[in-house]
Short mmCIF file of C-alpha atoms and ligand atoms in Angstrom, two decimals:
data_model
loop_
_atom_site.label_atom_id
_atom_site.label_comp_id
_atom_site.label_asym_id
_atom_site.label_seq_id
_atom_site.Cartn_x
_atom_site.Cartn_y
_atom_site.Cartn_z
CA MET A 240 -26.02 13.81 -30.40
CA LYS A 241 -22.88 13.97 -32.51
CA TYR A 242 -19.50 12.55 -31.55
CA PHE A 243 -16.12 13.88 -32.62
CA SER A 244 -12.75 12.19 -32.67
CA LEU A 245 -10.28 13.30 -30.02
CA ASN A 246 -7.62 13.21 -32.75
CA ASN A 247 -9.68 15.93 -34.50
CA ASN A 248 -9.08 14.53 -37.92
CA SER A 249 -12.27 12.64 -38.73
CA PRO A 250 -15.84 13.66 -39.53
CA LYS A 251 -18.39 13.89 -36.74
CA VAL A 252 -20.62 10.87 -36.44
CA SER A 253 -23.94 9.83 -34.90
CA PHE A 254 -24.28 7.67 -31.76
CA GLN A 255 -24.95 4.66 -33.96
CA GLU A 256 -21.87 5.23 -36.09
CA ALA A 257 -19.67 5.79 -33.06
CA VAL A 258 -20.89 2.51 -31.55
CA VAL A 259 -20.49 0.54 -34.76
CA PHE A 260 -17.07 1.99 -35.66
CA GLY A 261 -15.66 1.84 -32.13
CA LEU A 262 -12.69 4.02 -33.05
CA ALA A 263 -12.69 6.96 -35.47
CA PRO A 264 -10.89 6.56 -38.83
CA ASP A 265 -8.05 8.74 -37.49
CA ARG A 266 -7.70 6.23 -34.58
CA GLY A 267 -9.04 8.78 -32.11
CA LEU A 268 -11.57 7.99 -29.38
CA TYR A 269 -15.06 9.36 -29.86
CA PHE A 270 -16.31 12.03 -27.48
CA PRO A 271 -19.75 13.70 -27.25
CA GLU A 272 -19.98 17.14 -28.78
CA SER A 273 -21.90 18.53 -25.82
CA ILE A 274 -22.63 17.55 -22.22
CA ILE A 275 -25.77 19.12 -20.80
CA PRO A 276 -26.15 18.97 -16.99
CA LEU A 277 -29.30 17.39 -15.59
CA PRO A 278 -31.71 19.73 -13.76
CA ASP A 279 -31.28 20.31 -10.00
CA SER A 280 -34.71 18.77 -9.45
CA PHE A 281 -33.31 15.42 -10.66
CA PHE A 282 -30.70 15.37 -7.89
CA GLN A 283 -33.13 16.69 -5.27
CA ASN A 284 -35.51 13.87 -6.08
CA ILE A 285 -33.03 11.09 -6.86
CA GLU A 286 -33.90 8.96 -3.82
CA ASN A 287 -37.40 8.51 -5.21
CA LEU A 288 -36.25 7.21 -8.58
CA SER A 289 -35.62 3.62 -9.62
CA HIS A 290 -32.28 2.54 -11.05
CA LYS A 291 -33.86 2.34 -14.48
CA GLU A 292 -35.24 5.85 -14.26
CA ILE A 293 -31.88 7.23 -13.16
CA ALA A 294 -30.05 5.40 -15.93
CA PHE A 295 -32.48 6.64 -18.56
CA GLU A 296 -32.05 10.27 -17.50
CA ALA A 297 -28.26 9.88 -17.42
CA ILE A 298 -27.89 8.35 -20.88
CA LYS A 299 -30.72 9.80 -22.96
CA GLN A 300 -28.93 12.91 -24.29
CA PHE A 301 -26.05 10.72 -25.48
CA VAL A 302 -28.31 8.42 -27.47
CA GLY A 303 -30.64 11.14 -28.74
CA ASP A 304 -33.39 9.96 -31.06
CA GLU A 305 -31.37 7.14 -32.55
CA ILE A 306 -32.99 4.54 -30.33
CA PRO A 307 -36.70 5.09 -29.56
CA GLU A 308 -37.49 5.80 -25.91
CA THR A 309 -39.35 2.55 -25.26
CA GLU A 310 -36.54 0.56 -26.85
CA LEU A 311 -33.85 2.41 -24.87
CA LYS A 312 -35.79 1.76 -21.68
CA ARG A 313 -35.94 -1.93 -22.53
CA ILE A 314 -32.17 -2.01 -23.17
CA ILE A 315 -31.58 -0.33 -19.80
CA ALA A 316 -33.89 -2.75 -18.00
CA ASP A 317 -32.07 -5.67 -19.60
CA THR A 318 -28.69 -4.20 -18.69
CA LEU A 319 -29.51 -3.52 -15.04
CA CYS A 320 -30.81 -6.95 -14.11
CA PHE A 321 -28.80 -7.12 -10.86
CA ASP A 322 -28.02 -5.15 -7.68
CA PHE A 323 -25.41 -2.48 -6.97
CA PRO A 324 -25.21 -2.33 -3.18
CA CYS A 325 -23.11 0.28 -1.42
CA VAL A 326 -21.85 -1.74 1.54
CA PRO A 327 -20.43 -0.07 4.68
CA VAL A 328 -16.89 -1.32 5.37
CA GLU A 329 -15.72 1.16 8.04
CA ASP A 330 -17.00 4.46 9.39
CA ASN A 331 -17.58 6.66 6.33
CA VAL A 332 -16.06 4.10 3.97
CA TYR A 333 -18.27 2.20 1.54
CA SER A 334 -17.67 -0.47 -1.07
CA LEU A 335 -19.81 -0.09 -4.17
CA GLU A 336 -20.17 -3.72 -5.22
CA LEU A 337 -20.28 -4.00 -8.99
CA PHE A 338 -19.96 -7.78 -9.13
CA HIS A 339 -23.49 -9.09 -8.81
CA GLY A 340 -23.97 -9.56 -12.56
CA PRO A 341 -23.66 -12.66 -14.73
CA THR A 342 -19.85 -12.71 -14.94
CA MET A 343 -19.26 -11.04 -11.56
CA ALA A 344 -17.34 -7.97 -12.74
CA PHE A 345 -18.49 -4.43 -13.47
CA LYS A 346 -17.83 -4.96 -17.16
CA ASP A 347 -21.18 -6.77 -17.38
CA VAL A 348 -22.94 -3.39 -17.37
CA GLY A 349 -21.14 -1.92 -20.36
CA ALA A 350 -21.05 -5.20 -22.27
CA ARG A 351 -24.80 -5.78 -21.84
CA PHE A 352 -25.67 -2.23 -22.81
CA MET A 353 -23.41 -2.18 -25.85
CA SER A 354 -24.50 -5.59 -27.14
CA ARG A 355 -28.14 -4.60 -26.99
CA CYS A 356 -27.48 -1.33 -28.79
CA LEU A 357 -25.68 -3.20 -31.57
CA GLY A 358 -28.50 -5.74 -31.68
CA TYR A 359 -30.98 -2.88 -32.13
CA PHE A 360 -28.92 -1.23 -34.89
CA ASN A 361 -28.73 -4.60 -36.65
CA ARG A 362 -32.43 -5.33 -36.34
CA ASN A 363 -33.23 -5.15 -40.07
CA ASP A 364 -30.14 -5.95 -42.04
CA ASP A 365 -27.88 -8.94 -42.04
CA LYS A 366 -24.70 -6.98 -42.37
CA LYS A 367 -22.65 -8.86 -39.86
CA VAL A 368 -20.55 -6.95 -37.36
CA THR A 369 -17.48 -8.61 -35.82
CA VAL A 370 -16.59 -7.59 -32.31
CA LEU A 371 -12.87 -8.14 -31.84
CA VAL A 372 -11.59 -7.80 -28.33
CA ALA A 373 -8.40 -8.45 -26.39
CA THR A 374 -8.75 -9.34 -22.74
CA SER A 375 -6.47 -9.61 -19.75
CA GLY A 376 -9.27 -11.43 -17.95
CA ASP A 377 -12.59 -9.83 -17.13
CA THR A 378 -13.50 -8.15 -20.40
CA GLY A 379 -13.60 -11.45 -22.26
CA GLY A 380 -16.13 -13.08 -19.95
CA ALA A 381 -18.37 -10.03 -19.77
CA VAL A 382 -18.33 -9.55 -23.54
CA ALA A 383 -18.94 -13.27 -24.16
CA SER A 384 -21.91 -13.31 -21.80
CA GLY A 385 -23.27 -9.91 -22.86
CA PHE A 386 -23.16 -10.67 -26.60
CA LEU A 387 -24.23 -14.31 -26.49
CA GLY A 388 -26.94 -14.88 -29.10
CA VAL A 389 -27.10 -11.24 -30.27
CA LYS A 390 -28.28 -11.21 -33.88
CA GLY A 391 -25.80 -10.20 -36.58
CA VAL A 392 -22.84 -9.99 -34.22
CA GLU A 393 -19.90 -12.37 -34.17
CA VAL A 394 -17.55 -12.03 -31.21
CA ILE A 395 -13.85 -12.97 -31.28
CA ILE A 396 -11.94 -12.79 -28.02
CA LEU A 397 -8.15 -12.89 -27.81
CA TYR A 398 -6.63 -13.84 -24.48
CA PRO A 399 -3.07 -14.61 -23.37
CA SER A 400 -2.58 -18.34 -22.89
CA GLY A 401 -1.96 -19.28 -19.26
CA LYS A 402 -2.25 -15.66 -18.07
CA VAL A 403 -5.93 -15.59 -17.09
CA SER A 404 -7.45 -17.48 -14.18
CA GLU A 405 -9.26 -20.75 -14.74
CA ILE A 406 -12.63 -19.19 -13.99
CA GLN A 407 -11.96 -16.32 -16.40
CA GLU A 408 -10.90 -18.77 -19.10
CA ARG A 409 -14.04 -20.86 -18.66
CA GLN A 410 -16.22 -17.77 -18.87
CA LEU A 411 -14.92 -16.89 -22.29
CA THR A 412 -14.32 -20.31 -23.86
CA THR A 413 -17.41 -22.33 -22.98
CA LEU A 414 -20.40 -20.42 -24.33
CA GLY A 415 -20.24 -21.35 -28.04
CA GLN A 416 -22.82 -19.93 -30.50
CA ASN A 417 -21.56 -16.58 -31.84
CA ILE A 418 -18.63 -16.42 -29.38
CA LYS A 419 -15.13 -17.59 -30.44
CA ALA A 420 -12.03 -17.61 -28.23
CA LEU A 421 -8.47 -17.33 -29.54
CA GLU A 422 -5.75 -18.40 -27.15
CA VAL A 423 -2.67 -16.34 -27.91
CA ASP A 424 0.84 -17.58 -27.23
CA GLY A 425 2.01 -14.35 -25.55
CA VAL A 426 1.02 -11.69 -23.03
CA PHE A 427 -1.95 -9.30 -22.98
CA ASP A 428 -0.01 -6.62 -24.89
CA ASP A 429 0.50 -9.09 -27.75
CA CYS A 430 -3.28 -9.67 -27.91
CA GLN A 431 -3.90 -5.93 -27.85
CA ASP A 432 -1.33 -5.32 -30.60
CA MET A 433 -2.93 -7.92 -32.86
CA VAL A 434 -6.36 -6.36 -32.34
CA LYS A 435 -5.03 -2.88 -33.13
CA LYS A 436 -3.35 -4.19 -36.26
CA ALA A 437 -6.55 -5.84 -37.44
CA PHE A 438 -8.45 -2.56 -37.06
CA LEU A 439 -5.89 -0.85 -39.30
CA ASP A 440 -5.86 -3.64 -41.88
CA ASP A 441 -7.67 -2.61 -45.06
CA THR A 442 -7.94 -6.19 -46.24
CA LEU A 443 -10.27 -6.86 -43.28
CA LYS A 444 -12.67 -3.98 -44.03
CA HIS A 445 -15.40 -6.41 -45.13
CA LYS A 446 -15.53 -7.88 -41.60
CA ASN A 447 -16.93 -4.63 -40.12
CA LEU A 448 -14.69 -4.92 -37.10
CA THR A 449 -15.63 -3.07 -33.93
CA SER A 450 -14.26 -2.96 -30.42
CA ALA A 451 -15.93 -3.84 -27.15
CA ASN A 452 -13.32 -2.30 -24.88
CA SER A 453 -14.15 0.84 -22.93
CA ILE A 454 -12.97 2.87 -25.93
CA ASN A 455 -16.43 2.12 -27.32
CA ILE A 456 -18.86 4.80 -26.12
CA ALA A 457 -21.62 2.24 -25.59
CA ARG A 458 -19.43 0.42 -23.07
CA TRP A 459 -18.06 3.50 -21.42
CA LEU A 460 -21.09 5.79 -20.97
CA PRO A 461 -23.39 3.29 -19.15
CA GLN A 462 -20.66 3.00 -16.51
CA MET A 463 -22.02 6.32 -15.25
CA PHE A 464 -25.15 4.54 -14.07
CA TYR A 465 -23.71 3.01 -10.93
CA ILE A 466 -21.88 6.19 -9.93
CA PHE A 467 -25.34 7.79 -9.77
CA PHE A 468 -26.60 4.79 -7.76
CA ALA A 469 -23.77 5.28 -5.25
CA TYR A 470 -24.78 8.92 -4.82
CA GLN A 471 -28.40 7.91 -4.39
CA GLN A 472 -27.37 5.72 -1.46
CA LEU A 473 -24.89 8.13 0.14
CA LYS A 474 -26.79 11.38 -0.31
CA LYS A 475 -28.51 11.21 3.09
CA GLN A 476 -25.14 11.33 4.86
CA ASN A 477 -24.89 14.95 3.80
CA LYS A 478 -21.12 14.91 3.49
CA PRO A 479 -18.76 15.61 0.60
CA ILE A 480 -18.34 12.40 -1.40
CA ILE A 481 -14.98 11.05 -2.57
CA LEU A 482 -14.97 8.35 -5.24
CA SER A 483 -12.01 6.02 -5.68
CA CYS A 484 -11.78 3.80 -8.77
CA PRO A 485 -9.21 1.04 -9.08
CA SER A 486 -8.03 2.00 -12.56
CA GLY A 487 -6.52 0.19 -15.52
CA ASN A 488 -7.81 1.64 -18.76
CA PHE A 489 -9.47 4.45 -16.75
CA GLY A 490 -12.96 3.84 -18.14
CA ASN A 491 -14.74 3.79 -14.79
CA ILE A 492 -13.14 6.92 -13.44
CA CYS A 493 -13.78 8.67 -16.73
CA ALA A 494 -17.46 7.72 -16.46
CA GLY A 495 -17.46 9.13 -12.91
CA ILE A 496 -16.10 12.46 -14.15
CA MET A 497 -18.75 12.52 -16.88
CA ALA A 498 -21.38 11.98 -14.18
CA LYS A 499 -20.01 15.03 -12.38
CA ARG A 500 -20.27 17.04 -15.60
CA LEU A 501 -23.95 16.03 -15.60
CA GLY A 502 -24.21 17.62 -12.14
CA LEU A 503 -23.53 14.69 -9.82
CA PRO A 504 -22.01 16.14 -6.63
CA ILE A 505 -18.80 14.15 -6.24
CA VAL A 506 -16.18 16.43 -4.67
CA HIS A 507 -13.09 14.42 -5.43
CA PHE A 508 -11.92 11.58 -7.68
CA VAL A 509 -9.12 9.19 -6.89
CA ALA A 510 -7.68 7.02 -9.66
CA SER A 511 -6.00 4.22 -7.70
CA THR A 512 -3.48 2.14 -9.61
CA ASN A 513 -1.17 -0.78 -8.99
CA ALA A 514 2.50 -0.55 -10.02
CA ASN A 515 1.37 0.63 -13.46
CA ASP A 516 1.68 4.27 -12.48
CA THR A 517 1.63 6.24 -15.73
CA VAL A 518 -1.15 8.57 -14.49
CA PRO A 519 0.20 9.20 -10.97
CA ARG A 520 3.54 10.09 -12.60
CA PHE A 521 1.74 12.38 -15.04
CA LEU A 522 0.06 14.29 -12.21
CA GLU A 523 3.32 14.63 -10.38
CA LYS A 524 5.60 15.54 -13.28
CA GLY A 525 3.19 16.99 -15.84
CA ASN A 526 4.31 14.85 -18.76
CA TYR A 527 2.54 11.76 -20.01
CA ASP A 528 5.09 9.02 -20.37
CA PRO A 529 3.51 5.56 -20.83
CA LYS A 530 5.56 2.48 -20.01
CA PRO A 531 5.11 -1.22 -20.89
CA SER A 532 2.74 -2.90 -18.46
CA ILE A 533 4.00 -4.65 -15.33
CA ALA A 534 2.33 -7.85 -14.05
CA THR A 535 0.64 -7.50 -10.63
CA ILE A 536 -1.92 -9.34 -8.49
CA SER A 537 -4.57 -6.86 -9.65
CA ASN A 538 -4.00 -8.01 -13.20
CA ALA A 539 -7.10 -6.45 -14.79
CA MET A 540 -5.34 -3.13 -14.19
CA ASP A 541 -1.98 -4.07 -15.69
CA VAL A 542 -2.13 -1.34 -18.30
CA GLY A 543 0.85 0.81 -19.18
CA ASN A 544 -0.94 3.23 -21.50
CA PRO A 545 -4.55 3.68 -20.33
CA SER A 546 -6.73 4.21 -23.38
CA ASN A 547 -9.36 6.42 -21.73
CA PHE A 548 -6.93 8.90 -20.28
CA ILE A 549 -7.25 11.07 -23.38
CA ARG A 550 -10.97 11.46 -22.60
CA ILE A 551 -10.11 12.50 -19.07
CA GLN A 552 -7.66 15.05 -20.47
CA GLU A 553 -10.47 16.42 -22.63
CA LEU A 554 -12.79 16.63 -19.61
CA TYR A 555 -10.13 18.64 -17.76
CA HIS A 556 -9.31 20.75 -20.84
CA TYR A 557 -5.74 19.41 -20.93
CA ASP A 558 -4.97 21.62 -17.94
CA LEU A 559 -3.05 20.27 -14.97
CA ASN A 560 -4.40 23.04 -12.73
CA GLU A 561 -7.92 21.83 -13.39
CA PHE A 562 -6.92 18.27 -12.52
CA ASN A 563 -5.45 19.44 -9.25
CA LYS A 564 -8.82 20.82 -8.12
CA ASP A 565 -10.63 17.50 -7.76
CA PHE A 566 -8.52 14.63 -9.11
CA SER A 567 -5.74 12.60 -7.50
CA SER A 568 -4.02 9.42 -8.55
CA TYR A 569 -1.98 7.13 -6.32
CA SER A 570 -0.06 3.94 -7.05
CA PHE A 571 0.27 0.96 -4.68
CA THR A 572 2.50 -2.09 -4.65
CA ASP A 573 1.30 -5.68 -4.44
CA LYS A 574 2.68 -5.84 -0.90
CA GLU A 575 0.58 -2.84 0.17
CA THR A 576 -2.45 -4.34 -1.55
CA GLU A 577 -2.04 -7.65 0.28
CA ILE A 578 -1.64 -5.91 3.62
CA ALA A 579 -4.80 -3.90 2.94
CA MET A 580 -6.77 -7.04 2.05
CA LYS A 581 -5.66 -8.68 5.31
CA ASP A 582 -6.34 -5.57 7.38
CA ILE A 583 -9.81 -5.06 5.97
CA TYR A 584 -10.66 -8.69 6.58
CA THR A 585 -9.25 -8.82 10.11
CA LYS A 586 -10.93 -5.61 11.22
CA THR A 587 -14.25 -5.86 9.45
CA LYS A 588 -14.63 -9.37 7.97
CA TYR A 589 -15.14 -7.73 4.58
CA ILE A 590 -13.51 -9.72 1.78
CA ALA A 591 -11.90 -7.39 -0.75
CA GLU A 592 -10.18 -8.77 -3.83
CA PRO A 593 -6.95 -7.12 -5.06
CA HIS A 594 -8.57 -4.50 -7.35
CA GLY A 595 -11.02 -3.34 -4.71
CA ALA A 596 -8.20 -3.23 -2.17
CA VAL A 597 -6.20 -0.87 -4.44
CA GLY A 598 -9.32 1.33 -4.62
CA TYR A 599 -9.64 1.22 -0.83
CA LEU A 600 -5.99 2.26 -0.37
CA GLY A 601 -6.38 5.28 -2.65
CA LEU A 602 -9.57 6.29 -0.90
CA LYS A 603 -8.00 6.12 2.56
CA LYS A 604 -5.04 8.16 1.39
CA GLU A 605 -7.27 10.93 0.07
CA MET A 606 -9.58 10.83 3.10
CA LYS A 607 -6.60 11.65 5.32
CA LYS A 608 -6.51 14.99 3.48
CA GLN A 609 -10.31 15.41 3.57
CA PRO A 610 -11.38 13.82 6.88
CA ASN A 611 -14.94 15.12 6.95
CA SER A 612 -15.93 13.34 3.80
CA VAL A 613 -17.63 10.06 3.06
CA GLY A 614 -15.77 7.78 0.68
CA VAL A 615 -16.73 5.05 -1.72
CA PHE A 616 -14.42 2.69 -3.57
CA LEU A 617 -15.50 0.47 -6.43
CA GLU A 618 -15.31 -3.25 -5.77
CA THR A 619 -14.94 -4.13 -9.42
CA ALA A 620 -15.03 -7.95 -9.25
CA HIS A 621 -16.15 -10.74 -6.96
CA PRO A 622 -13.32 -12.23 -4.84
CA ILE A 623 -13.98 -15.65 -6.38
CA LYS A 624 -12.51 -14.35 -9.65
CA PHE A 625 -9.17 -13.89 -7.88
CA LEU A 626 -9.39 -16.86 -5.54
CA ASP A 627 -5.74 -17.83 -6.10
CA THR A 628 -4.75 -14.63 -4.31
CA VAL A 629 -7.68 -14.21 -1.92
CA GLU A 630 -7.97 -17.69 -0.42
CA PRO A 631 -4.35 -18.28 0.72
CA LEU A 632 -3.90 -14.68 1.83
CA LEU A 633 -7.00 -14.55 3.99
CA GLY A 634 -6.88 -18.22 4.93
CA LEU A 635 -10.40 -19.01 3.81
CA LYS A 636 -12.32 -21.03 1.29
CA LEU A 637 -14.81 -19.09 -0.80
CA PRO A 638 -18.10 -20.71 -1.72
CA ILE A 639 -18.60 -20.92 -5.49
CA PRO A 640 -21.42 -18.57 -6.60
CA LYS A 641 -24.02 -20.00 -8.97
CA GLN A 642 -22.94 -17.81 -11.91
CA ILE A 643 -19.48 -19.39 -11.73
CA GLU A 644 -20.65 -22.92 -11.07
CA SER A 645 -22.59 -22.92 -14.30
CA VAL A 646 -19.44 -22.44 -16.45
CA LEU A 647 -17.05 -24.67 -14.50
CA GLY A 648 -18.54 -27.90 -15.75
CA LYS A 649 -18.49 -26.89 -19.41
CA GLU A 650 -15.83 -27.82 -21.92
CA LYS A 651 -13.26 -25.22 -23.00
CA VAL A 652 -13.17 -24.53 -26.73
CA SER A 653 -10.40 -22.29 -28.09
CA VAL A 654 -8.14 -21.93 -31.11
CA LYS A 655 -4.42 -21.40 -30.46
CA ILE A 656 -2.65 -18.69 -32.41
CA GLY A 657 0.82 -17.16 -32.21
CA THR A 658 1.04 -14.52 -34.91
CA TYR A 659 -0.99 -11.79 -36.57
CA GLU A 660 -1.05 -13.82 -39.79
CA GLU A 661 -2.84 -16.58 -37.93
CA LEU A 662 -5.42 -14.13 -36.60
CA LYS A 663 -5.97 -12.84 -40.12
CA ALA A 664 -6.36 -16.32 -41.52
CA PHE A 665 -8.93 -17.03 -38.82
CA LEU A 666 -10.87 -13.87 -39.60
CA GLN A 667 -10.97 -14.40 -43.37
C1 PLP B 2184 -11.29 -3.91 -16.04
C2 PLP B 2184 -11.10 -3.94 -14.58
C3 PLP B 2184 -10.59 -2.83 -13.87
C4 PLP B 2184 -10.11 -1.58 -14.57
O1 PLP B 2184 -11.17 -0.76 -14.97
P1 PLP B 2184 -10.92 0.47 -15.95
O2 PLP B 2184 -12.28 1.04 -16.16
O3 PLP B 2184 -10.30 -0.07 -17.18
O4 PLP B 2184 -10.01 1.42 -15.25
C5 PLP B 2184 -10.53 -2.91 -12.50
N1 PLP B 2184 -10.90 -4.03 -11.83
C6 PLP B 2184 -11.37 -5.11 -12.48
C7 PLP B 2184 -11.73 -6.30 -11.67
C8 PLP B 2184 -11.49 -5.12 -13.86
O5 PLP B 2184 -11.94 -6.20 -14.48
#
């Protein structure tokens, strides 16, 4: 499989090159040259397949022969070492829980898959790759955990000082080995700007910098896996399925649309956002007008210019009429999100954290228009990761899961930086 740059100004590359480079030389995102739907028999028989078998079928055309089949199967098995339950919340409304992995957010899936691909590509040579990543919270922990101990890969995580929760900070600052944390005096956008600058900096070429955000195809494509798993669980209901993704950089929803291009029968997508409403405004007005990000209680989605939206545009052929057939996007305020969290808890005892609650709100809004459907929203993180919001709002005390307990006792190690020059000095 070849990948081309969505800026159309770079040579086509292999899967391996796309994973190692992260971004194309023209700064475009990589996109697969072809998408071949899976046979009908696969969907007819999906309830008899294991998660690993489903994942292998979904990803194999995108990897091609660049990773041998047995090796790819091992990478998948390693990636999917936890459950993805589709939990009923109300009549016809399900929560797809993506938080049962090591760092309790969906990003574990992509981070584990990508790290193992890079580990495979590095198996023979000692050419070190440096993964440089900015995080507003969850990416850092998932990347730290997913890449820990992977041969030939050094990981540097930039996070905004004082702007991530204590649990998130512990997850990315306590592992040691090949994982380094840089605590940036600034906000997430400052971290992101420094990372972008480093990628463009010719004097850092020798570091072989790559990204581990969802712009990297090896983080983005495996996110299709659990959309297939949701279908596997909901198929027997025999109703049109609506999928709502609480969206920040729009990686998950983009993976869902890819799954549909592979034949997965999802009738409608909802990209649910917090106050960062660039995409809802685009659908309404037809022009894409990104704004600086606004801080909200669903802070992993505080993104003003979602990086994967260009891939979604490609999937809809840059045509608003095509979007309107099966794609909606709605924005919700923090107040609405809090009310939803309380309502869900009071009525059903289900504990949703702020991101999941935004997904729930978008789903309910769309289901009003399509009442005979069954809906699923992604619960993208465990409530414990947002305990400062969840506990006072719902008036409860959450037990600490074992994955979290194991990092709480460890000592934080980070290096403070304030400027790009300091990042550069650290890298060199
Ligand atoms: C990263 C993240 C999101 C946003 O996902 P995208 O794929 O970037 O849209 C949503 N919820 C949580 C908890 C996250 O960590």
